[in-house]
Each structure stands twice: as structure tokens, then as C-alpha cells.
PDB file of C-alpha atoms in Angstrom:
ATOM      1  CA  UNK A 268      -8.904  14.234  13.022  1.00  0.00           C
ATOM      2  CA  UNK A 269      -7.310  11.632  10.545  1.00  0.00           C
ATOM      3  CA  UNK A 270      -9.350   9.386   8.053  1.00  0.00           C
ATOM      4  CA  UNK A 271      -7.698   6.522   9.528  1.00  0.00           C
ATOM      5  CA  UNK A 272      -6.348   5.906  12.991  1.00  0.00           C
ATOM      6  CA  UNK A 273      -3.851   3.191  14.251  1.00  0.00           C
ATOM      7  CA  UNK A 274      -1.939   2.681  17.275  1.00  0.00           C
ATOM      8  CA  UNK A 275       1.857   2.291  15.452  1.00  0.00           C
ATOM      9  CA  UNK A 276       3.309   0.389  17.926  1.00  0.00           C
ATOM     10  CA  UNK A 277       5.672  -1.011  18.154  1.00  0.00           C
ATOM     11  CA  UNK A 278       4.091  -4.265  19.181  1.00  0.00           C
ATOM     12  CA  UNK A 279       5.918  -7.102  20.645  1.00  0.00           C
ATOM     13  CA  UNK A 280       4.688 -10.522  21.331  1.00  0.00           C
ATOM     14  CA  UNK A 281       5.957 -13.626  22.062  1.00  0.00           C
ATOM     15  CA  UNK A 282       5.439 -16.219  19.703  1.00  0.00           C
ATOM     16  CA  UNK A 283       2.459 -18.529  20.267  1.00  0.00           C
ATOM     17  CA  UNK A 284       0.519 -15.454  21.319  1.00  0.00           C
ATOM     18  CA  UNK A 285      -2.442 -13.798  20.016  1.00  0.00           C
ATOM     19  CA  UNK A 286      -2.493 -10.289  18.104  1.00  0.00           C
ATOM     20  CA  UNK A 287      -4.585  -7.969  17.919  1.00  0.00           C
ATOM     21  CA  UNK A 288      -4.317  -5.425  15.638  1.00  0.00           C
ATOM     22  CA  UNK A 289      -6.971  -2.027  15.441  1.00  0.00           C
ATOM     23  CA  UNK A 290      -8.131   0.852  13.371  1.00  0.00           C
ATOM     24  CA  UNK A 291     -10.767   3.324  13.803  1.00  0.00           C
ATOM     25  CA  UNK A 292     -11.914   5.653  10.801  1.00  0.00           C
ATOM     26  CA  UNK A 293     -14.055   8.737  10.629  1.00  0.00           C
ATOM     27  CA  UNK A 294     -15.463   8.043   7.405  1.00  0.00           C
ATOM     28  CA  UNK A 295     -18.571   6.494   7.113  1.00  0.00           C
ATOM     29  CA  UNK A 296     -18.199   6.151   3.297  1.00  0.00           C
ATOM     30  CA  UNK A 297     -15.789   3.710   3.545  1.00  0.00           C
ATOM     31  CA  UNK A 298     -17.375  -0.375   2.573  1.00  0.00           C
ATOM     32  CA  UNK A 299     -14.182  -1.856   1.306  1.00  0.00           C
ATOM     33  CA  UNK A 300     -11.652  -2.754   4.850  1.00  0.00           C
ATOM     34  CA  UNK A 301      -8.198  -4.480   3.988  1.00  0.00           C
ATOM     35  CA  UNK A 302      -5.360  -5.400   5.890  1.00  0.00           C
ATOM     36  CA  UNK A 303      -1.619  -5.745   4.285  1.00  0.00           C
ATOM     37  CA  UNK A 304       1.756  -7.212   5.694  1.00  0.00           C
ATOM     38  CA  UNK A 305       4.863  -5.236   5.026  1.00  0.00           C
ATOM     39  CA  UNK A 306       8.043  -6.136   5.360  1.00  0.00           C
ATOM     40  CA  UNK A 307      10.903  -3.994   5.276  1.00  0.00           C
ATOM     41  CA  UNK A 308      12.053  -2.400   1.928  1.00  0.00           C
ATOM     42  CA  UNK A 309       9.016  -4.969   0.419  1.00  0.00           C
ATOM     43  CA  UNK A 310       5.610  -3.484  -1.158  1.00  0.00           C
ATOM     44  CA  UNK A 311       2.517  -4.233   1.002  1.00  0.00           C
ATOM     45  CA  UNK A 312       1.002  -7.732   0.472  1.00  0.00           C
ATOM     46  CA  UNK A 313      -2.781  -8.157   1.115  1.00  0.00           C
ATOM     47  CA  UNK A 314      -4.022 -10.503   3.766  1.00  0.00           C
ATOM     48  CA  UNK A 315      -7.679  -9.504   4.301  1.00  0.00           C
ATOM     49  CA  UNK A 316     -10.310  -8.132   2.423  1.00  0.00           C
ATOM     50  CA  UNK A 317     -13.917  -7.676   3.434  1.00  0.00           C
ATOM     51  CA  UNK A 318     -16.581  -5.351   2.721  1.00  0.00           C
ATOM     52  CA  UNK A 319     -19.149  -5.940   5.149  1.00  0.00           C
ATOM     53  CA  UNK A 320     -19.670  -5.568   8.985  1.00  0.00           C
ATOM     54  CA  UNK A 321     -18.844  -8.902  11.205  1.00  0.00           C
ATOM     55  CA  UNK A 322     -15.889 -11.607  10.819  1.00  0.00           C
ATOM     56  CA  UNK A 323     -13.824 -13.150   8.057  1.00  0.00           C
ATOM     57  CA  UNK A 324     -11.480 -15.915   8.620  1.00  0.00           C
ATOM     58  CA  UNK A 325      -8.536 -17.462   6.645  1.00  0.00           C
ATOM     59  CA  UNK A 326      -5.883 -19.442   7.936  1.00  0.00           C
ATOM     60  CA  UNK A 327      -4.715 -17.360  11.119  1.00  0.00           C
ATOM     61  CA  UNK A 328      -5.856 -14.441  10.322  1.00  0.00           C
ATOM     62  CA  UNK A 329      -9.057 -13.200  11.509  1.00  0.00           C
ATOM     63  CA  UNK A 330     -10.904  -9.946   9.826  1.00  0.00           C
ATOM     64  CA  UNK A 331     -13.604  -8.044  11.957  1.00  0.00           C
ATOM     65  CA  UNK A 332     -15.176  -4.889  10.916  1.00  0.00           C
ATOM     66  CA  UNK A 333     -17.404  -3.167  12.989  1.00  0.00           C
ATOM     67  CA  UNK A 334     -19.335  -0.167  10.581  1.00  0.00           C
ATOM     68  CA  UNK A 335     -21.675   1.243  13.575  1.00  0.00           C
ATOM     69  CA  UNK A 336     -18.366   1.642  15.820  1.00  0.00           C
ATOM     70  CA  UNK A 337     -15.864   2.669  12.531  1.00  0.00           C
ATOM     71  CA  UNK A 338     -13.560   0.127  14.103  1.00  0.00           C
ATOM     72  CA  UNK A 339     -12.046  -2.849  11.834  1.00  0.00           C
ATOM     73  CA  UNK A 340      -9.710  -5.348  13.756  1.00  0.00           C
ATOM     74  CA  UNK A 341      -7.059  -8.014  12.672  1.00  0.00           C
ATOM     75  CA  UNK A 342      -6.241 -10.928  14.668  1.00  0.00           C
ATOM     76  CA  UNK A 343      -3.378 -13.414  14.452  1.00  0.00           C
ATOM     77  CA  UNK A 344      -3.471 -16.688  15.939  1.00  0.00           C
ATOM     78  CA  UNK A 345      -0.774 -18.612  16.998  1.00  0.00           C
ATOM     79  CA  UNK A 346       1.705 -15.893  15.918  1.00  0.00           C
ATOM     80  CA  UNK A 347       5.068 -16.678  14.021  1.00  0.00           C
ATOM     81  CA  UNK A 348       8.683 -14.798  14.178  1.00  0.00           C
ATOM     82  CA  UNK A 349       7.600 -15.125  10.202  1.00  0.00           C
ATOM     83  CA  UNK A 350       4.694 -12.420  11.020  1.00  0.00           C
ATOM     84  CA  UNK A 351       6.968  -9.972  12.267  1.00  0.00           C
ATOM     85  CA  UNK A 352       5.925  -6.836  10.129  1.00  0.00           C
ATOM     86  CA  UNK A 353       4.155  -3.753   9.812  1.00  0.00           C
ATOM     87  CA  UNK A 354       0.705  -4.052   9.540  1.00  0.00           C
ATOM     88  CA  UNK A 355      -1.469  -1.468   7.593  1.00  0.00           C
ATOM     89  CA  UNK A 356      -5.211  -1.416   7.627  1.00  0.00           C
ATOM     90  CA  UNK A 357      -6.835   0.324   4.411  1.00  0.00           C
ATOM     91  CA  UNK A 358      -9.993   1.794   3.584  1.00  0.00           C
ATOM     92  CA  UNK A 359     -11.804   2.501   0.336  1.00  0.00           C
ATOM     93  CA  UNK A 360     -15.497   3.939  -0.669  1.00  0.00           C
ATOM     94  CA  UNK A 361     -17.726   2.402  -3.238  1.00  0.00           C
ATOM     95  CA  UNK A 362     -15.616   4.421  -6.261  1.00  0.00           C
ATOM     96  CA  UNK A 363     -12.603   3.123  -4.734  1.00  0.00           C
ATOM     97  CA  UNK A 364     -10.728   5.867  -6.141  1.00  0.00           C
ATOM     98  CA  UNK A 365      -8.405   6.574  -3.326  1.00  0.00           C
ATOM     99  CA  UNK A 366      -7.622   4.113  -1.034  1.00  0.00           C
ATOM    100  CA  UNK A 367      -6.661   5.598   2.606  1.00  0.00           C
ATOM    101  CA  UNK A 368      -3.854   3.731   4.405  1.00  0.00           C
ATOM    102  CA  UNK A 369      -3.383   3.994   8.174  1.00  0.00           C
ATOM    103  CA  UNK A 370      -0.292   4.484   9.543  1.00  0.00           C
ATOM    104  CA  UNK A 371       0.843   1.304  10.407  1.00  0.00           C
ATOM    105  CA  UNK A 372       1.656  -0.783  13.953  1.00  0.00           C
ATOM    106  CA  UNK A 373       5.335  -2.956  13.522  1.00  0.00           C
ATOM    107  CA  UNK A 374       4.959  -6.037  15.703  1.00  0.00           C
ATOM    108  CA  UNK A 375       7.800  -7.958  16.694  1.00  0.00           C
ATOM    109  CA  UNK A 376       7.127 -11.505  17.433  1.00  0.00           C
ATOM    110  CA  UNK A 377       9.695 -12.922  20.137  1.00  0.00           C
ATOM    111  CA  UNK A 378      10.982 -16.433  19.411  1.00  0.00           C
TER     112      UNK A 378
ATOM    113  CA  UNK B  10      -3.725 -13.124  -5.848  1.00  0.00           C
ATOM    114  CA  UNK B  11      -2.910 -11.161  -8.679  1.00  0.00           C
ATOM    115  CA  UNK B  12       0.351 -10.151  -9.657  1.00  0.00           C
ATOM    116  CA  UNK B  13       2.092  -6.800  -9.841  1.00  0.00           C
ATOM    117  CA  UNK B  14       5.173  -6.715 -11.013  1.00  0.00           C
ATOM    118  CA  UNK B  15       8.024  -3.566 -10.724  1.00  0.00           C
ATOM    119  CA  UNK B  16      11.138  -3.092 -11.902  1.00  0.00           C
ATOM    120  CA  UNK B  17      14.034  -2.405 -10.868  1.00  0.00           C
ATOM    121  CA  UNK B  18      14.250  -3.455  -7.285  1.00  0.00           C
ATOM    122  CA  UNK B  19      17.030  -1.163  -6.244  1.00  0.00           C
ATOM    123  CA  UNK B  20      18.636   1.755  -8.487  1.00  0.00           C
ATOM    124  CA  UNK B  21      21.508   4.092  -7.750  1.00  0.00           C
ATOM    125  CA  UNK B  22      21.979   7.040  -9.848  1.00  0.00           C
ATOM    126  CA  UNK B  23      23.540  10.535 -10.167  1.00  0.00           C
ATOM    127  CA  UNK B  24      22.156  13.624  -8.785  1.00  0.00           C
ATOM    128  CA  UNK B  25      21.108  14.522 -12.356  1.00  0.00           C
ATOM    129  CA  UNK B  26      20.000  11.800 -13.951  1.00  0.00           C
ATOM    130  CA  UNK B  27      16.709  10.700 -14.510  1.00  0.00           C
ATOM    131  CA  UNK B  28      15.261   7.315 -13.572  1.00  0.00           C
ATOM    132  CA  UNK B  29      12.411   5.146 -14.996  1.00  0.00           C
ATOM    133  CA  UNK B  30      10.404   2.552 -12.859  1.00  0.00           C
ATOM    134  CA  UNK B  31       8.559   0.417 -14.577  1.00  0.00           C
ATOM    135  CA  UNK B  32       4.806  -1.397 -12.725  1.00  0.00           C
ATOM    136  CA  UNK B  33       2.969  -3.649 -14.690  1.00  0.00           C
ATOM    137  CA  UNK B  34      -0.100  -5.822 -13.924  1.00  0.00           C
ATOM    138  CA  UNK B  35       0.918  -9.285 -15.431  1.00  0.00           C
ATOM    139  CA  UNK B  36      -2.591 -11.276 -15.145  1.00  0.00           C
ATOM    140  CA  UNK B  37      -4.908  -8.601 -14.836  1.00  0.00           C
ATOM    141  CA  UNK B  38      -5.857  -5.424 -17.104  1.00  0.00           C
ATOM    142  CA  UNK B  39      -5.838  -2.173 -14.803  1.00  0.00           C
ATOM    143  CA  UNK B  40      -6.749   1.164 -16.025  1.00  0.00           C
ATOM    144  CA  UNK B  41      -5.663   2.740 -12.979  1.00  0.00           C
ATOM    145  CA  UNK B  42      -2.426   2.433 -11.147  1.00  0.00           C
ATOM    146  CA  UNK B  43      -1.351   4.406  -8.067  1.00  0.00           C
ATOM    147  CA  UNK B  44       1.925   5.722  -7.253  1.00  0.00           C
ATOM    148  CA  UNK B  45       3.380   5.836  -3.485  1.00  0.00           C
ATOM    149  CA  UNK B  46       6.524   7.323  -1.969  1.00  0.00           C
ATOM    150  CA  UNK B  47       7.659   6.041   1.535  1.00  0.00           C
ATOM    151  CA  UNK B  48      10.037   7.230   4.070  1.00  0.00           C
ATOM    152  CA  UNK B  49      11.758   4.817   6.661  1.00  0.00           C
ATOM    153  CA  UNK B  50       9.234   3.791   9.310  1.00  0.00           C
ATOM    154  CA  UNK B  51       6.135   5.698   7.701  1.00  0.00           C
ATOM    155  CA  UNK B  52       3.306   4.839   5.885  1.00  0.00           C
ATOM    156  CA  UNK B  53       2.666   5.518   2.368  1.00  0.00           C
ATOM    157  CA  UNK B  54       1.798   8.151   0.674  1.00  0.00           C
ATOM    158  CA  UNK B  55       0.016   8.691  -2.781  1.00  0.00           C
ATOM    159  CA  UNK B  56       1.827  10.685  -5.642  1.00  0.00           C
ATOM    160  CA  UNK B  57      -0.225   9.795  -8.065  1.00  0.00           C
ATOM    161  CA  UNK B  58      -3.155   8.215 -10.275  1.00  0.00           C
ATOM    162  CA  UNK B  59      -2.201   6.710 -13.315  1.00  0.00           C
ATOM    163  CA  UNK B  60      -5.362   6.442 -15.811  1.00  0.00           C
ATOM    164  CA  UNK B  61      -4.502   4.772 -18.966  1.00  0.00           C
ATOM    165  CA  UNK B  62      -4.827   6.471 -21.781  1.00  0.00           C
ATOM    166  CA  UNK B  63      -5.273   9.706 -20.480  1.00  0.00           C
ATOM    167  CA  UNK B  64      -3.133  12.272 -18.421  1.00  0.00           C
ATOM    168  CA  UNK B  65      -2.225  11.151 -14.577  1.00  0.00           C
ATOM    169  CA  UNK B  66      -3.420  13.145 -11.659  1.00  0.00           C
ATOM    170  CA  UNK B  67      -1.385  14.511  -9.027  1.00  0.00           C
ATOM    171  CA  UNK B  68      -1.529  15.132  -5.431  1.00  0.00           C
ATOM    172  CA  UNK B  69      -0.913  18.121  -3.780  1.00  0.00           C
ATOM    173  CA  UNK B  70       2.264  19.279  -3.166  1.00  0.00           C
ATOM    174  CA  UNK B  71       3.413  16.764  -6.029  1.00  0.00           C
ATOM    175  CA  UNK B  72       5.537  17.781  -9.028  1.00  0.00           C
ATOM    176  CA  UNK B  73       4.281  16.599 -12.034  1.00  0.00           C
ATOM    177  CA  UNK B  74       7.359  18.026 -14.446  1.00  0.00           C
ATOM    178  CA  UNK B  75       9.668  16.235 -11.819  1.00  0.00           C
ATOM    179  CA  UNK B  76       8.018  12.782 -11.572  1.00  0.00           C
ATOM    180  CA  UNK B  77       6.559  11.866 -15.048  1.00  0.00           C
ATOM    181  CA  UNK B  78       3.935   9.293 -15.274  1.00  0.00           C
ATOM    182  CA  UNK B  79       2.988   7.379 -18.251  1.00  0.00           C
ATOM    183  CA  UNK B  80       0.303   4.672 -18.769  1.00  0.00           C
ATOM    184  CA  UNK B  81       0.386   3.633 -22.185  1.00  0.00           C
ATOM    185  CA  UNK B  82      -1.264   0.345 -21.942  1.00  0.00           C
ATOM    186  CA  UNK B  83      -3.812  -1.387 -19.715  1.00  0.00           C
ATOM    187  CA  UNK B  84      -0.622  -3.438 -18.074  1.00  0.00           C
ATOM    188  CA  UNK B  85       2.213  -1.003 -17.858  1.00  0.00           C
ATOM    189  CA  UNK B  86       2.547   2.752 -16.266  1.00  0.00           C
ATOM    190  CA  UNK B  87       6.055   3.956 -15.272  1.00  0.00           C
ATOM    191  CA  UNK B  88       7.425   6.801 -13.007  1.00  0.00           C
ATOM    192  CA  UNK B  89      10.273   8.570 -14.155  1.00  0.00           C
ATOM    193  CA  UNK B  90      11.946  10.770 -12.023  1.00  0.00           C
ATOM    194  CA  UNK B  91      13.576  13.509 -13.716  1.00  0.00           C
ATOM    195  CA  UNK B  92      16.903  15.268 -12.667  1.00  0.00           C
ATOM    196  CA  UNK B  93      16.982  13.154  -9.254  1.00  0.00           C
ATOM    197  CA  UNK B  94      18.109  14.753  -6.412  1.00  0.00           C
ATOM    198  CA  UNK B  95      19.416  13.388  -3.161  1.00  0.00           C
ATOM    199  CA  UNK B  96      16.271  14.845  -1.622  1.00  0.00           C
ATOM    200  CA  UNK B  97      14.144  11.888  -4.191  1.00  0.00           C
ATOM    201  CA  UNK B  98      15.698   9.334  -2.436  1.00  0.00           C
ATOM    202  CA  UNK B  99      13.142   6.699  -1.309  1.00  0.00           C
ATOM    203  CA  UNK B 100      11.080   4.095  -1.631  1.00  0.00           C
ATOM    204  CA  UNK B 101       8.523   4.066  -4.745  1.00  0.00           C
ATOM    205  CA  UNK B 102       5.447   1.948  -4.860  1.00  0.00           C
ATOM    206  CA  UNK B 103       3.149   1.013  -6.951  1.00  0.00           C
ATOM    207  CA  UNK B 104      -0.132  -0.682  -6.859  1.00  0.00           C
ATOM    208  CA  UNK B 105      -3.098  -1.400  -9.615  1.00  0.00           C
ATOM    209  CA  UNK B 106      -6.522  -2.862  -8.311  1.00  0.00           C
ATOM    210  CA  UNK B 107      -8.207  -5.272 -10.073  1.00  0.00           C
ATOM    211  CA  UNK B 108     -11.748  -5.445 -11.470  1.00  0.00           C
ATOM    212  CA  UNK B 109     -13.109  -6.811  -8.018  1.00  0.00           C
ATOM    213  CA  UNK B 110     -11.293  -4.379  -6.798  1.00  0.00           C
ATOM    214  CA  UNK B 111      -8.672  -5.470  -4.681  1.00  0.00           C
ATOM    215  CA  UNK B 112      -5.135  -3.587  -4.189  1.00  0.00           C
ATOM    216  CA  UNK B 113      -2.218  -5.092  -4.758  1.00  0.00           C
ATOM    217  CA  UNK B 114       1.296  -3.617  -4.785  1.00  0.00           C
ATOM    218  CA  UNK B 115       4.463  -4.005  -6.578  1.00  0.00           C
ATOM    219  CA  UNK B 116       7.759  -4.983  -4.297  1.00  0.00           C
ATOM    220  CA  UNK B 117       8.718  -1.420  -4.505  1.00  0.00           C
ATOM    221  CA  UNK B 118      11.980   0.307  -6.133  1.00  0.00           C
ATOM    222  CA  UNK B 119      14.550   1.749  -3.957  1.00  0.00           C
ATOM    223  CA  UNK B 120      15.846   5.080  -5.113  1.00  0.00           C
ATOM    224  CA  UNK B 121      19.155   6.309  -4.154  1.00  0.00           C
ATOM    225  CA  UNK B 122      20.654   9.472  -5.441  1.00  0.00           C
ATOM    226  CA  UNK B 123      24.345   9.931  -5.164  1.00  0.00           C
TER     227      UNK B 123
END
């Protein structure tokens, strides 16, 4: 079984809609939960960064992390073609010194 | 956020030439810095941990004569890969966390190797 598990898509949407983006992990070392936006032939930019159980909000973007279920979530309101992207959740324990990336899901948002 | 910044963007070289990349952290000290390699439509995947001041370490399966890894200060490390090959062709990443420690990545080099 992988550390981290994510469905890789690809995810298409039309815009206006709302995504939902998931991860499970096995590891139940893991406290620190990000989320990054890649686009192509870019680095990763971070979105989302929490390190406890329940919901964090900014802008759009909505953060849940669920520790009992090792599930972590991102949402996207009122999606854009601008959020068209790969997505990759990432997971860290408390020495944070490796940071475990999931795969990945590409969503397409449909003008 | 804080800002990582690498250099060069895009590089085309010989097969047999070696190539330095260059990360630094421009408003943040960071005495680690990670390496990634990335293949089209795949995730990425750690090369190695730059500690400053000290030697880097590699993961498995990763040569450490072929990509050379230097982190001289608390704001620079660089990846040089040594007598690229076609088969080094990619895209290199890297990242440096800061002291609350949150990642953030450079915009990544593309290698090609003629």
C-alpha cells in the first residue's frame, strides 16, 4: 500500500462547479496536510496548509482533514478555467524531514 | 509566501556536458533544501536532501557522483548534473521549507540533453 493515495484523474468540470479533490494516507504520523497547484512545466505552488483535524478556508479554497479516517480533502468553489491544474496533496510528520507527495489528479475546468 | 527562486528556467546542453542549477531561498534562511526530478504527467520524486554545511543525502537508486549537490550557504544549494545524458532529461525541482515549516518550490529547470 502507498503512503499517499489519490485518484489522478483526470478531472473535468465545468466552470462554476464545485471540486472536490481527495487523499487518503496510511500513515498516522503524518500532522502537517498541504495542498499545491501545478501547472505544466511550473514548480508546485502551495494553496493550503493545515495541521490539525477539521476545516480551513481561504478564498475558494476549502482544506478538510480528517486524522481518525486518514482522509484530507480540497474543495474549490466556484471553479475557474484559471484552476485548471494538477493538484497534489502532501504530507509531513512532526520532523518534517521528508515530505510525501501524492500522485496528483489534473482537472480540467470547461469554459 | 516565501520565495524560492531557481535558475535557469530551461537549459539545453550536450550529451557530455555538465549542467549547474542554481535554488536559492531569497527571504528566508533554509538549512535544508530538497531536490525533485519529474517525468511528464507524474508526480515528483525526491533525489535529494541538501543540508547546509554538511554533505547531502541521497535516495535510493540516486547517483550521487552523477548529480552533485552543494549547499554552501543558508540561501543557495545547486544541482549539477555531470556528463548529462539524454536519459537526464527532465524536469528538476527544488524546494526549501521555512522555519514554520512550510514547502515551497522553485519554478523548476527544464533539462534537455541533445
Amino acid at each position: 500500500q502507498k503512503e499517499v493515495e489519490q485518484d489522478p484523474g483526470p478531472l473535468s468540470v465545468p466552470e462554476g462547479a464545485i471540486v472536490s479533490l481527495n487523499c487518503t494516507y496510511s500513515n498516522s504520523a503524518f500532522q502537517y496536510f498541504m495542498w499545491y497547484r501545478q501547472y505544466s512545466r511550473k514548480g508546485p505552488e502551495l494553496l493550503m496548509y493545515t495541521y490539525s483535524s477539521g476545516n480551513k478556508e481561504d478564498g475558494r479554497f476549502t482544506a478538510q482533514v480528517d486524522k481518525s479516517s486518514k482522509y484530507i480533502s480540497l474543495f474549490i468553489r466556484d471553479s475557474q478555467p484559471s484552476d485548471s491544474a494538477t493538484y497534489l496533496c502532501a504530507m509531513s510528520d512532526t520532523s518534517y524531514d521528508k515530505v510525501i507527495f501524492g500522485p496528483g489528479t489534473s482537472l480540467s475546468v470547461i469554459p | 509566501g516565501a520565495v524560492v527562486s531557481q535558475h535557469p528556467s530551461w537549459v539545453i546542453c550536450k550529451s557530455g556536458t555538465s549542467v549547474k542549477i542554481e535554488c536559492r531561498s531569497l527571504d528566508f534562511q533554509a538549512t535544508t533544501m530538497f531536490w525533485y526530478r519529474q517525468f511528464p504527467k507524474q508526480s515528483l520524486m525526491l533525489m535529494a536532501t541538501s543540508n547546509e554545511g554538511s554533505k547531502a543525502t541521497y535516495e535510493q537508486g540516486v547517483e550521487k557522483d552523477k548529480f552533485l549537490i552543494n549547499h554552501a550557504s543558508l540561501t543557495l544549494s545547486t544541482l549539477t548534473v555531470t556528463s548529462a545524458h539524454p536519459e537526464d532529461s527532465s524536469f528538476y525541482i527544488c524546494s526549501a521549507h521555512t522555519r514554520e515549516l512550510k514547502l515551497f518550490f522553485g519554478s523548476g529547470t527544464q533539462l534537455s540533453v541533445l
